[in-house]
Short mmCIF file of C-alpha atoms in Angstrom, two decimals:
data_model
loop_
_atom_site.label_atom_id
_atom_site.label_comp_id
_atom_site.label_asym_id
_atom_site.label_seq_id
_atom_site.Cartn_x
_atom_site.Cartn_y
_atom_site.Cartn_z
CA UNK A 1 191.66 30.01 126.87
CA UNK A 2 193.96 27.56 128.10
CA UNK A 3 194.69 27.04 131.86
CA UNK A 4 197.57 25.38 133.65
CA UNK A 5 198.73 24.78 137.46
CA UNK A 6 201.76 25.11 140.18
CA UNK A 7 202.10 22.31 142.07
CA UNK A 8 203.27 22.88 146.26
CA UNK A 9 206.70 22.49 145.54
CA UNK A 10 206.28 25.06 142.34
CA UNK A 11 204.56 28.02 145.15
CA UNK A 12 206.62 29.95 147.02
CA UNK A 13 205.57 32.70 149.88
CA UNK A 14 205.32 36.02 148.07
CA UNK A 15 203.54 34.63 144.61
CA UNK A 16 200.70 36.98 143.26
CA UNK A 17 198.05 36.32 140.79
CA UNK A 18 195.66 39.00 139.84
CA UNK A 19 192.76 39.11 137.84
CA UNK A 20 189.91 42.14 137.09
CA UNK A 21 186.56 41.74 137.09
CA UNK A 22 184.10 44.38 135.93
CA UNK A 23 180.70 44.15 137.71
CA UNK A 24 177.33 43.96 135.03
CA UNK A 25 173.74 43.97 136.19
CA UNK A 26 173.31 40.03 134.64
CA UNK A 27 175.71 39.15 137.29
CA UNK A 28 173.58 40.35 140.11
CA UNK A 29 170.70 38.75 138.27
CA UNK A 30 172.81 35.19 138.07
CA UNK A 31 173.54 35.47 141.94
CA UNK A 32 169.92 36.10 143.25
CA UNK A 33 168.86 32.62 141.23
CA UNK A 34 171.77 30.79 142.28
CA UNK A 35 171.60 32.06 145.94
CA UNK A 36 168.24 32.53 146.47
CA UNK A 37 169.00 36.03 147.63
CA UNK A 38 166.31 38.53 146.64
CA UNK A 39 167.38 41.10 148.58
CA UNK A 40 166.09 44.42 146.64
CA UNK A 41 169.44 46.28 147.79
CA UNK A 42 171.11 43.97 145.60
CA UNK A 43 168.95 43.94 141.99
CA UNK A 44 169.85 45.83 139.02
CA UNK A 45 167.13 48.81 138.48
CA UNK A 46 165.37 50.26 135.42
CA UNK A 47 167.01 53.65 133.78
CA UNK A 48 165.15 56.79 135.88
CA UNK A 49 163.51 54.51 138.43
CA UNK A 50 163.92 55.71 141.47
CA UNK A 51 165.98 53.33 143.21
CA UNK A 52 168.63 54.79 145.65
CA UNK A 53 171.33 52.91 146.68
CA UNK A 54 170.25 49.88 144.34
CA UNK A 55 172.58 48.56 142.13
CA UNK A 56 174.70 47.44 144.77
CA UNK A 57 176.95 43.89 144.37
CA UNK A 58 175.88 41.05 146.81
CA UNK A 59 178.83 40.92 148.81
CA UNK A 60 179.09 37.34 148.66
CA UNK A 61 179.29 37.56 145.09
CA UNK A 62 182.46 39.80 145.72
CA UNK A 63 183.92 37.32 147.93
CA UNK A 64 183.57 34.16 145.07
CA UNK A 65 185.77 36.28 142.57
CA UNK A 66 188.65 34.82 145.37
CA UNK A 67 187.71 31.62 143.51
CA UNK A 68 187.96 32.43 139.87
CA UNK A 69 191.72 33.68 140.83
CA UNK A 70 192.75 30.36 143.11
CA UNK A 71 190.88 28.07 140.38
CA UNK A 72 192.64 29.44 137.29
CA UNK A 73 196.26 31.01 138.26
CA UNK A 74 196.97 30.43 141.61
CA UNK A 75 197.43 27.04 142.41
CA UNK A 76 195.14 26.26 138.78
CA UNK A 77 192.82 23.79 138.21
CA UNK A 78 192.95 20.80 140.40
CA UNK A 79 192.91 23.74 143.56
CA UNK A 80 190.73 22.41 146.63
CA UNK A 81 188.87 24.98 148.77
CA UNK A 82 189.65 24.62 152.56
CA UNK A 83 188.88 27.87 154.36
CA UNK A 84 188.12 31.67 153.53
CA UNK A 85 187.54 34.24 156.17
CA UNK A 86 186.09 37.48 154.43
CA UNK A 87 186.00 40.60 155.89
CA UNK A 88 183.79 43.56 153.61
CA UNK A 89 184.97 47.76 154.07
CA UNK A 90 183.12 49.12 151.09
CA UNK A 91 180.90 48.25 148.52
CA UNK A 92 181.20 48.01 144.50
CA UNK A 93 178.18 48.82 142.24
CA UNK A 94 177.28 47.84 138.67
CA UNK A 95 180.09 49.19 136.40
CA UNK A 96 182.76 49.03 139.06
CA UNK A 97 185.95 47.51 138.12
CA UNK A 98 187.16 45.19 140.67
CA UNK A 99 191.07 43.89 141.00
CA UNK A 100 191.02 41.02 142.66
CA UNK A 101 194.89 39.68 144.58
CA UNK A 102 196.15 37.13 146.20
CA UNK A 103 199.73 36.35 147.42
CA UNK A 104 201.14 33.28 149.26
CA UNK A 105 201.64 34.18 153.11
CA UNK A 106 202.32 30.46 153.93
CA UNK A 107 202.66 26.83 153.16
CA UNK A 108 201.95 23.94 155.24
CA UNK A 109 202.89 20.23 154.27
CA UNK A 110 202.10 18.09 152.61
CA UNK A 111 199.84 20.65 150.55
CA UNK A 112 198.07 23.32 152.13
CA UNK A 113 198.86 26.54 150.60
CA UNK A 114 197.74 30.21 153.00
CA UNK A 115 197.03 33.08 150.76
CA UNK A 116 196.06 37.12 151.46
CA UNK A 117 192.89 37.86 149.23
CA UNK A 118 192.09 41.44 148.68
CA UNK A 119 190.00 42.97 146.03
CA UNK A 120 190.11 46.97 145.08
CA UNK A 121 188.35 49.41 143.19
CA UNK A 122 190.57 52.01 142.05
CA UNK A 123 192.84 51.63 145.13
CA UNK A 124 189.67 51.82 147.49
CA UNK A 125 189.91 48.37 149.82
CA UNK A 126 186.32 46.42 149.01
CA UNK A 127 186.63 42.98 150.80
CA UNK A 128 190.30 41.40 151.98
CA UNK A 129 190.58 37.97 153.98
CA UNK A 130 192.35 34.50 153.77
CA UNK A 131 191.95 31.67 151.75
CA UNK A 132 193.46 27.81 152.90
CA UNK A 133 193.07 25.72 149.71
CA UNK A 134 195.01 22.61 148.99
CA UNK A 135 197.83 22.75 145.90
CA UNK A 136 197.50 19.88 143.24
CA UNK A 137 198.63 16.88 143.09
CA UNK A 138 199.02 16.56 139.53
CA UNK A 139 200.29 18.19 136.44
CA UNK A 140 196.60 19.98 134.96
CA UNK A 141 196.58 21.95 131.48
CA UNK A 142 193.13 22.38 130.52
CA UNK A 143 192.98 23.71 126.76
CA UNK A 144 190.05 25.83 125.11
CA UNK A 145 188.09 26.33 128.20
CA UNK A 146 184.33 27.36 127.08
CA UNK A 147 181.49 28.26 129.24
CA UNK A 148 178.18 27.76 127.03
CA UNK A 149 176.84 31.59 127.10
CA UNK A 150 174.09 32.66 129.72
CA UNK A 151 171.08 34.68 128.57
CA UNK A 152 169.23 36.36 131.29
CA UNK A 153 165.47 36.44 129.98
CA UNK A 154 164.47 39.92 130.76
CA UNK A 155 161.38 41.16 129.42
CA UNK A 156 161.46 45.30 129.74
CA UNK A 157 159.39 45.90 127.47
CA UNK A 158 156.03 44.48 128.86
CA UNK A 159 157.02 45.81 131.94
CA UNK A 160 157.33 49.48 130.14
CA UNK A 161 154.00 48.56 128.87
CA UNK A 162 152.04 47.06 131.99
CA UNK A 163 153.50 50.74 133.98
CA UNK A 164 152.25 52.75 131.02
CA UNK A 165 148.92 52.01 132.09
CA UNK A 166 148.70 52.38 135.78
CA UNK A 167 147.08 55.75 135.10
CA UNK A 168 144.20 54.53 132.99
CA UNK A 169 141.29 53.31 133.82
CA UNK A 170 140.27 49.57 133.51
CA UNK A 171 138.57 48.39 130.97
CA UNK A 172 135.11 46.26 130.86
CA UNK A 173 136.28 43.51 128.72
CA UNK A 174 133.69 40.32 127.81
CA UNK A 175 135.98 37.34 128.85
CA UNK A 176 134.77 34.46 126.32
CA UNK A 177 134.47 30.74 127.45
CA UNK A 178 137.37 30.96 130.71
CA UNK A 179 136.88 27.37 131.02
CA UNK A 180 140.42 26.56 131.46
CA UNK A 181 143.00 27.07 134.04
CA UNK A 182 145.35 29.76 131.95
CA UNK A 183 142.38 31.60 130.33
CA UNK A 184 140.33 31.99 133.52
CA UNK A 185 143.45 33.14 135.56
CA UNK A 186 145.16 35.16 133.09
CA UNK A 187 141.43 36.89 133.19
CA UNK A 188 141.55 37.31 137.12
CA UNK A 189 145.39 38.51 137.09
CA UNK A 190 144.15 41.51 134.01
CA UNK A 191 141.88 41.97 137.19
CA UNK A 192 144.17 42.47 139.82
CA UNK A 193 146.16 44.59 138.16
CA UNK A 194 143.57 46.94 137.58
CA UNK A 195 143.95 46.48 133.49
CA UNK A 196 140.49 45.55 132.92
CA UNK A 197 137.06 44.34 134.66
CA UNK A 198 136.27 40.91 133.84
CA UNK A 199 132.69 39.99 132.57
CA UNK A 200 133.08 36.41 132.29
CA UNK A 201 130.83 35.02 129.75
CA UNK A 202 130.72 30.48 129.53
CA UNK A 203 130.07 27.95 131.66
CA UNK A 204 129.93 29.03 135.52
CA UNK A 205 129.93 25.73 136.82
CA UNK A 206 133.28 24.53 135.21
CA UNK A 207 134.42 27.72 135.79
CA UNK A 208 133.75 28.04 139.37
CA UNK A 209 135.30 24.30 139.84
CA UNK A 210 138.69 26.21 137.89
CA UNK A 211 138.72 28.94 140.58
CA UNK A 212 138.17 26.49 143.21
CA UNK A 213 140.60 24.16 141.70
CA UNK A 214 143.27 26.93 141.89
CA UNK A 215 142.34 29.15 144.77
CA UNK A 216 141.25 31.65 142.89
CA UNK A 217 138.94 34.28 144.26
CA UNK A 218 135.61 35.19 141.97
CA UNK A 219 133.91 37.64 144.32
CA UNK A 220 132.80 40.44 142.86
CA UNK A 221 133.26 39.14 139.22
CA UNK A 222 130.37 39.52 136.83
CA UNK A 223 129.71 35.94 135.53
CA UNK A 224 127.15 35.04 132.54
CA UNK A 225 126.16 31.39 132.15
CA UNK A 226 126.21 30.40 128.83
CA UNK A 227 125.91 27.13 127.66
CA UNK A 228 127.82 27.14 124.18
CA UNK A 229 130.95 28.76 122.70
CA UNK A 230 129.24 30.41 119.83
CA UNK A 231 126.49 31.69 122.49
CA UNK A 232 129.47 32.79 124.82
CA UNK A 233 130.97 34.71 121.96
CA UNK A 234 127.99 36.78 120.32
CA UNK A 235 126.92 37.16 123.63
CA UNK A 236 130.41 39.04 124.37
CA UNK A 237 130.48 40.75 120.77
CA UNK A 238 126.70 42.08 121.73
CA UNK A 239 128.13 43.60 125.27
CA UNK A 240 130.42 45.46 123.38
CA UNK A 241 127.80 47.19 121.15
CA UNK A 242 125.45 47.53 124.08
CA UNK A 243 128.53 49.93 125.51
CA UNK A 244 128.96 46.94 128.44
CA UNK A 245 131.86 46.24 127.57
CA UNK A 246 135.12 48.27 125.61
CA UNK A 247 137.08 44.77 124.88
CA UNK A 248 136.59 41.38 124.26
CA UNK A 249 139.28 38.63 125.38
CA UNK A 250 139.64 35.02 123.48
CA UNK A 251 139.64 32.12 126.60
CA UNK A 252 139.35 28.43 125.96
CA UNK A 253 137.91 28.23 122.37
CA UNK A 254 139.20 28.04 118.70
CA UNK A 255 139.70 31.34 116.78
CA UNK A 256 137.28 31.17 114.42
CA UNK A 257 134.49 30.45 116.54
CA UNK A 258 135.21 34.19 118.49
CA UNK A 259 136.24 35.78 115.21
CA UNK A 260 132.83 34.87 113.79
CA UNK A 261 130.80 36.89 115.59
CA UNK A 262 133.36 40.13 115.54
CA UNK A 263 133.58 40.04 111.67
CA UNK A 264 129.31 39.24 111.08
CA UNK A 265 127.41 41.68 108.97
CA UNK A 266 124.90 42.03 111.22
CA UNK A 267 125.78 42.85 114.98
CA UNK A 268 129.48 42.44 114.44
CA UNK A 269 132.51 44.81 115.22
CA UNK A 270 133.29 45.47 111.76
CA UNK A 271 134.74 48.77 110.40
CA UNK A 272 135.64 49.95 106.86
CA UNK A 273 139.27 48.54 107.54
CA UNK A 274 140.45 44.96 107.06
CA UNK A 275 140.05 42.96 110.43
CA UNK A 276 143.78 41.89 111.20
CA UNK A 277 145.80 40.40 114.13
CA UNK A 278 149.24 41.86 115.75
CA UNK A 279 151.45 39.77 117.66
CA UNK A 280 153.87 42.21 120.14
CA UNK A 281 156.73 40.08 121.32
CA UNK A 282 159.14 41.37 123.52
CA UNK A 283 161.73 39.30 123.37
CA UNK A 284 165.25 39.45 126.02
CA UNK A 285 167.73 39.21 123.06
CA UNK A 286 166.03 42.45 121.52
CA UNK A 287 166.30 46.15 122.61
CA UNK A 288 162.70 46.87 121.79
CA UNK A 289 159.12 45.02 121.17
CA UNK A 290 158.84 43.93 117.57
CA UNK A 291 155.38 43.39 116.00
CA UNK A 292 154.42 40.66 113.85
CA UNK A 293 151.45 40.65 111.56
CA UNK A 294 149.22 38.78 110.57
CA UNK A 295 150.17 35.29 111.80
CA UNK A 296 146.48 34.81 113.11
CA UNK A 297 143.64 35.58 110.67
CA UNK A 298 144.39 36.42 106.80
CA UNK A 299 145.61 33.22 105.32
CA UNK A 300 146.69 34.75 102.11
CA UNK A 301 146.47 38.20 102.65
CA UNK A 302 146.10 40.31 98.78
CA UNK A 303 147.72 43.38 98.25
CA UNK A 304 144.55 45.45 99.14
CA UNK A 305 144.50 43.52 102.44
CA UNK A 306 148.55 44.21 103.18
CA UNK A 307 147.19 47.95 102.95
CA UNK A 308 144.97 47.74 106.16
CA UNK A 309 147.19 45.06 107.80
CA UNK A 310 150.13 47.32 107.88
CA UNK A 311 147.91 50.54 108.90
CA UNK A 312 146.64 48.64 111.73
CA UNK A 313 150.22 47.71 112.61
CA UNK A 314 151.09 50.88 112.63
CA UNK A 315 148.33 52.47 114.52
CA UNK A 316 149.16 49.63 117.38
CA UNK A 317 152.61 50.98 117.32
CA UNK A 318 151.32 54.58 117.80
CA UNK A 319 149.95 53.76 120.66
CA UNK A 320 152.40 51.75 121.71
CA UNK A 321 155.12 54.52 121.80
CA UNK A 322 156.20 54.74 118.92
CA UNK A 323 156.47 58.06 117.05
CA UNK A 324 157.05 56.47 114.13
CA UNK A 325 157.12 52.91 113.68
CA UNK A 326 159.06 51.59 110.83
CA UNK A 327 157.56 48.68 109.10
CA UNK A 328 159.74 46.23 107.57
CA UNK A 329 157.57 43.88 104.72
CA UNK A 330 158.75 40.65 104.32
CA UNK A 331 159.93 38.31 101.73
CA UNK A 332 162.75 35.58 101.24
CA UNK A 333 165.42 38.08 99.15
CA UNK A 334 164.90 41.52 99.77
CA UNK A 335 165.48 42.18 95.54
CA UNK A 336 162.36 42.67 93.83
CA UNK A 337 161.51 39.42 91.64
CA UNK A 338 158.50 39.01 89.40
CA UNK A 339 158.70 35.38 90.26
CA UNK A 340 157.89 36.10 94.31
CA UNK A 341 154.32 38.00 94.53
CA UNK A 342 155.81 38.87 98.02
CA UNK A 343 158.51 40.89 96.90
CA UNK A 344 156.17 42.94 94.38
CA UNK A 345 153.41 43.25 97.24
CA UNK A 346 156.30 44.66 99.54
CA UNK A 347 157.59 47.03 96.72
CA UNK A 348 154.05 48.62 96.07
CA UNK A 349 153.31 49.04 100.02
CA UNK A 350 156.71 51.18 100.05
CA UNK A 351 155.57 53.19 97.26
CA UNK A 352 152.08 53.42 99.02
CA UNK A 353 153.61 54.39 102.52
CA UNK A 354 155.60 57.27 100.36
CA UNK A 355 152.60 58.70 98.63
CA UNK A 356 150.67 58.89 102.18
CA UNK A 357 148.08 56.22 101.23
CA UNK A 358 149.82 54.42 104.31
CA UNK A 359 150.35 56.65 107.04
CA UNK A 360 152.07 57.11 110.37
CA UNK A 361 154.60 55.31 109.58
CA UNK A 362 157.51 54.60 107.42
CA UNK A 363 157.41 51.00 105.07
CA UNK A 364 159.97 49.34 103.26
CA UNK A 365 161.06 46.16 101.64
CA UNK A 366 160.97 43.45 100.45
CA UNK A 367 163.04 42.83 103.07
CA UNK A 368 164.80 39.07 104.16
CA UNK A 369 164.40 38.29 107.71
CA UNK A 370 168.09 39.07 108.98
CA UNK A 371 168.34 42.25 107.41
CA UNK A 372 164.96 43.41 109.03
CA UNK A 373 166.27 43.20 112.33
CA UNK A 374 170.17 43.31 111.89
CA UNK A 375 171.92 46.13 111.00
CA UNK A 376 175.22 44.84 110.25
CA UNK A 377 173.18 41.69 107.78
CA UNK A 378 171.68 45.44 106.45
CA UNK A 379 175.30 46.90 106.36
CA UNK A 380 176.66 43.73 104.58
CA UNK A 381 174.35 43.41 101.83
CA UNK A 382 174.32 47.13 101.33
CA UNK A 383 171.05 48.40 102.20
CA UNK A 384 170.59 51.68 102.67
CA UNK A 385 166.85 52.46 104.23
CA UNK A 386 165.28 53.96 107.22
CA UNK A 387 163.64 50.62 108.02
CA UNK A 388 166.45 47.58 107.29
CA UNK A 389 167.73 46.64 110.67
CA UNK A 390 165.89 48.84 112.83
CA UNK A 391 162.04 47.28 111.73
CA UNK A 392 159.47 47.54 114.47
CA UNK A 393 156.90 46.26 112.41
CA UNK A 394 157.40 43.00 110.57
CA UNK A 395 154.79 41.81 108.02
CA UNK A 396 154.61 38.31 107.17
CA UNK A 397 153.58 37.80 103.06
CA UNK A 398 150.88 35.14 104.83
CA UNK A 399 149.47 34.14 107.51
CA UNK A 400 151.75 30.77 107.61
CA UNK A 401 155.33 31.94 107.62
CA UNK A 402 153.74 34.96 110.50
CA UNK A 403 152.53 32.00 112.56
CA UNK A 404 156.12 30.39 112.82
CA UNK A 405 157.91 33.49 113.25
CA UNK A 406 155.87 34.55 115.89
CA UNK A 407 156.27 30.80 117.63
CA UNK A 408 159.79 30.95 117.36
CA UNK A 409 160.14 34.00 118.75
CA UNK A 410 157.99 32.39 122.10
CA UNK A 411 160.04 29.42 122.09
CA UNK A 412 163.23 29.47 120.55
CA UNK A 413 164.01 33.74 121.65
CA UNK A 414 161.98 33.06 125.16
CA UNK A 415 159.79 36.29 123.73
CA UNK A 416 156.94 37.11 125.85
CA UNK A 417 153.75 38.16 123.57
CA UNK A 418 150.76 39.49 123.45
CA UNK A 419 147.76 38.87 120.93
CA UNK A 420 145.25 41.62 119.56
CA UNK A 421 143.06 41.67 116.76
CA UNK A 422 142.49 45.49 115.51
CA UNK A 423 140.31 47.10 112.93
CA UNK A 424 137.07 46.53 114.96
CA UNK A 425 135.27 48.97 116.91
CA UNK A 426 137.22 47.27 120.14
CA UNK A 427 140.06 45.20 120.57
CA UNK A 428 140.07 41.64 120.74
CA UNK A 429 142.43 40.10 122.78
CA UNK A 430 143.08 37.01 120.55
CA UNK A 431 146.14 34.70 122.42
CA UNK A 432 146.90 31.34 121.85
CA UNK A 433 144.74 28.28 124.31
CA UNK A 434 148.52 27.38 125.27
CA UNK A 435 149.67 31.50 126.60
CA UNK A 436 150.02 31.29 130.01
CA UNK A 437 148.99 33.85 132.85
CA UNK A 438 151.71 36.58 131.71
CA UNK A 439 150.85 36.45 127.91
CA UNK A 440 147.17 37.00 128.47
CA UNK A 441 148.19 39.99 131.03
CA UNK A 442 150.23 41.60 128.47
CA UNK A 443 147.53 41.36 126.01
CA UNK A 444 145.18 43.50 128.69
CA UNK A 445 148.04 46.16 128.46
CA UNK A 446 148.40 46.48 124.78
CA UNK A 447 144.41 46.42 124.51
CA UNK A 448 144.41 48.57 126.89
CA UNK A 449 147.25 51.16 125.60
CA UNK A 450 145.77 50.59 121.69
CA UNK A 451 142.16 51.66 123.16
CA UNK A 452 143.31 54.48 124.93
CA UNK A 453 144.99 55.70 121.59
CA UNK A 454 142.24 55.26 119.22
CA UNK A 455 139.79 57.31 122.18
CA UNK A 456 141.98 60.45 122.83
CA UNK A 457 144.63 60.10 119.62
CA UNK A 458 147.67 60.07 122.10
CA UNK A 459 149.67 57.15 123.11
CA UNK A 460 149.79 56.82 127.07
CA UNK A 461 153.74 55.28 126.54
CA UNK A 462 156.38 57.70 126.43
CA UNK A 463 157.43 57.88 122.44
CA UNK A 464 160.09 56.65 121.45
CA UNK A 465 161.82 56.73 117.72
CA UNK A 466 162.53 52.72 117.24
CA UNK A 467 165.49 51.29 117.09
CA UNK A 468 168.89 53.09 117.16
CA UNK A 469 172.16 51.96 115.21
#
């Protein structure tokens, strides 16, 4: 895009410059952060929420397309705001299109140039006024004019998920070792929302100094004192079996010492099914949440393992919403190759999924990363499948290459996730020491959404069919 100007002696009364502008719900989004306006009136709302008269264009923000006119056509770049009065007769709403005028109704030496603004919708008058903005003094011609792109980090998804359970009860859920500012709050906020009941198992004198640190009110919370992290965590696994608790949640300790005591022999929450861990990211650049397993607990995960790691996908999935999640198994080509154990694995859990010993679900692959996700990288390398560019589920052939995808996804897509480790007898909310308050609340939710599945068989999310072309 290349711009160029009119100097004052290059205007005369009667010039017109004319753009359209089309109004989307990032730009209302854009305004309230730039503004500081959070007038509700003037925020985009969800699809069926009920929301009347929302969706309605800060006027302001109406009266500032005046400047994308006067800045690029009319005088161009090197244009000086003076003055713009602004009067508003109607108001435009998200998927309006806006024409927005100006013509030269005076000029005043040595460069002060009077124009009539007036924007329309359809011929309906919107906002009309007059701007005073001083011409250029110099020739401008600004070539290949690029704006770096804007993403507006919207995360619908865990929204969808934290509403889904507003119904359901809260859960007792053993809260291991909340000796640290994110862990103990991210506890409290599961709280508040009414996701679970925190029995709060470490500590209580560091613990109390956190909640006094950060104003955070502990009446009414159960608290346990124990003086170790292994104690703290068979304590919480033995809750669990004693029917104290329905969930346990990871605080400020490693992995391993928690997953210990869930996978033990004795006293444990083992099952007949491999012990695995789900990541559920929902990230702003993607339409819907997108599982990763296992970046968290099976290193190098054998075939036989890949069979309950993908079930227990699955299942989460289920309950998640999903009528039918399709489960895309990953490798670096998405050709079978005797060379790449990944690609074989991937092959034999599609087979698997199609002769029901997988079930729930539909599997494919191997599949490469793009063409997982992307349906035209699908479309380009010919793929034809029910799962290649519309994967919900995507299984990592071991546990490292999970752990980055799942970490760039949090920091390089701004995905928001949560952690749970499933194939116990209760879920384990397993996040990372570094999630902050809304990762460990989203965990709640999923725990909370996967338990309610696996007691009544029926997902409390309305279902939903993936990913559509």
């Amino acid at each position: 895009m290349t711009l160029s100007n009119r100097l004052f002696d290059e205007i005369a009364v009667g010039d017109t410059a004319a753009t359209k502008r089309v109004v989307a719900p990032d730009d209302l989004y854009v305004f309230a952060h730039v503004s500081g306006n959070l007038n509700p009136l003037n925020l985009p709302h969800a699809p069926g929420e009920d929301a009347e008269g929302q969706n309605v264009a800060p006027s302001m923000w109406i009266g500032s397309l005046f400047s994308s006119v006067l800045g690029n056509l009319l005088p161009g770049p090197g244009t000086v705001y003076e003055a713009q009065s602004l009067r508003f007769h109607a108001r435009a709403e998200v998927g309006d299109e806006l024409a927005v005028k100006v013509e030269v109704i005076e000029r005043r030496a040595p460069r002060t140039i009077v124009l009539a603004t007036r924007i329309e919708r359809a011929g309906t008058l919107i906002a009309d006024g007059v701007a005073e903005v001083r011409a250029p003094e110099e020739r401008r011609v600004v070539a290949d004019v690029a704006l770096p792109g804007l993403t507006v980090s919207r995360h619908r998804n865990m929204a969808r998920m934290l509403d889904a359970c507003a119904g359901l009860d809260a859960m007792p859920t053993a809260v291991v070792a909340p000796e640290e500012e994110n862990a103990l709050l991210g506890a409290l906020a599961g709280g508040r929302e009414r996701l679970i009941v925190p029995i709060l198992i470490g500590d209580e004198a560091k613990i109390r100094e956190i909640a006094k640190a950060h104003g955070a009110d502990l009446s009414g919370v159960a608290i346990e004192n124990v003086e170790s992290h292994d104690k703290a965590a068979a304590r919480a696994v033995e809750l669990v079996g004693l029917g104290q608790a329905r969930a346990v949640m990871k605080g400020h300790l490693h992995s391993d010492e928690l997953l210990r005591h869930v996978v033990k022999s004795q006293g444990g929450l083992r099952t007949s099914r491999r012990v695995s861990h789900v990541f559920v990211m929902d990230a702003p650049t993607l339409p819907n949440l997108l599982l990763v397993t296992d970046a968290a607990i099976n290193i190098a995960p054998t075939l036989e393992e890949k069979v309950d790691i993908v079930q227990n996908a699955i299942d989460l999935g289920r309950a998640l919403g999903l009528a039918k999640p399709k489960v895309g198994v990953l490798s670096a080509v998405e050709l079978v190759n005797p060379k790449i154990q990944s690609t074989l694995d991937a092959a034999a859990l599609s087979k698997m999924s199609e002769r029901g010993q997988i079930t729930g679900g539909v599997v494919d692959g191997p599949l490469a990363m793009d063409n997982a996700i992307s349906i035209s990288a699908a479309r380009t390398k010919g793929l034809t499948s029910l799962v290649a560019g519309r994967a919900d589920i995507l299984v990592a052939p071991n546990l490292e290459s999970g752990n980055i995808l799942a970490k760039e996804l949090t920091y390089a897509a701004q995905a928001e996730g949560a952690g749970l480790v499933l194939g116990a007898r209760a879920p384990v909310m397993l996040t990372s020491r570094a999630d902050d308050e809304g990762s460990r609340l989203f965990s709640c939710a999923v725990a909370v959404l996967y338990a309610h599945w696996l007691q009544t068989g029926e997902s409390a999310v309305a279902a939903t069919e993936g990913k559509t072309p």
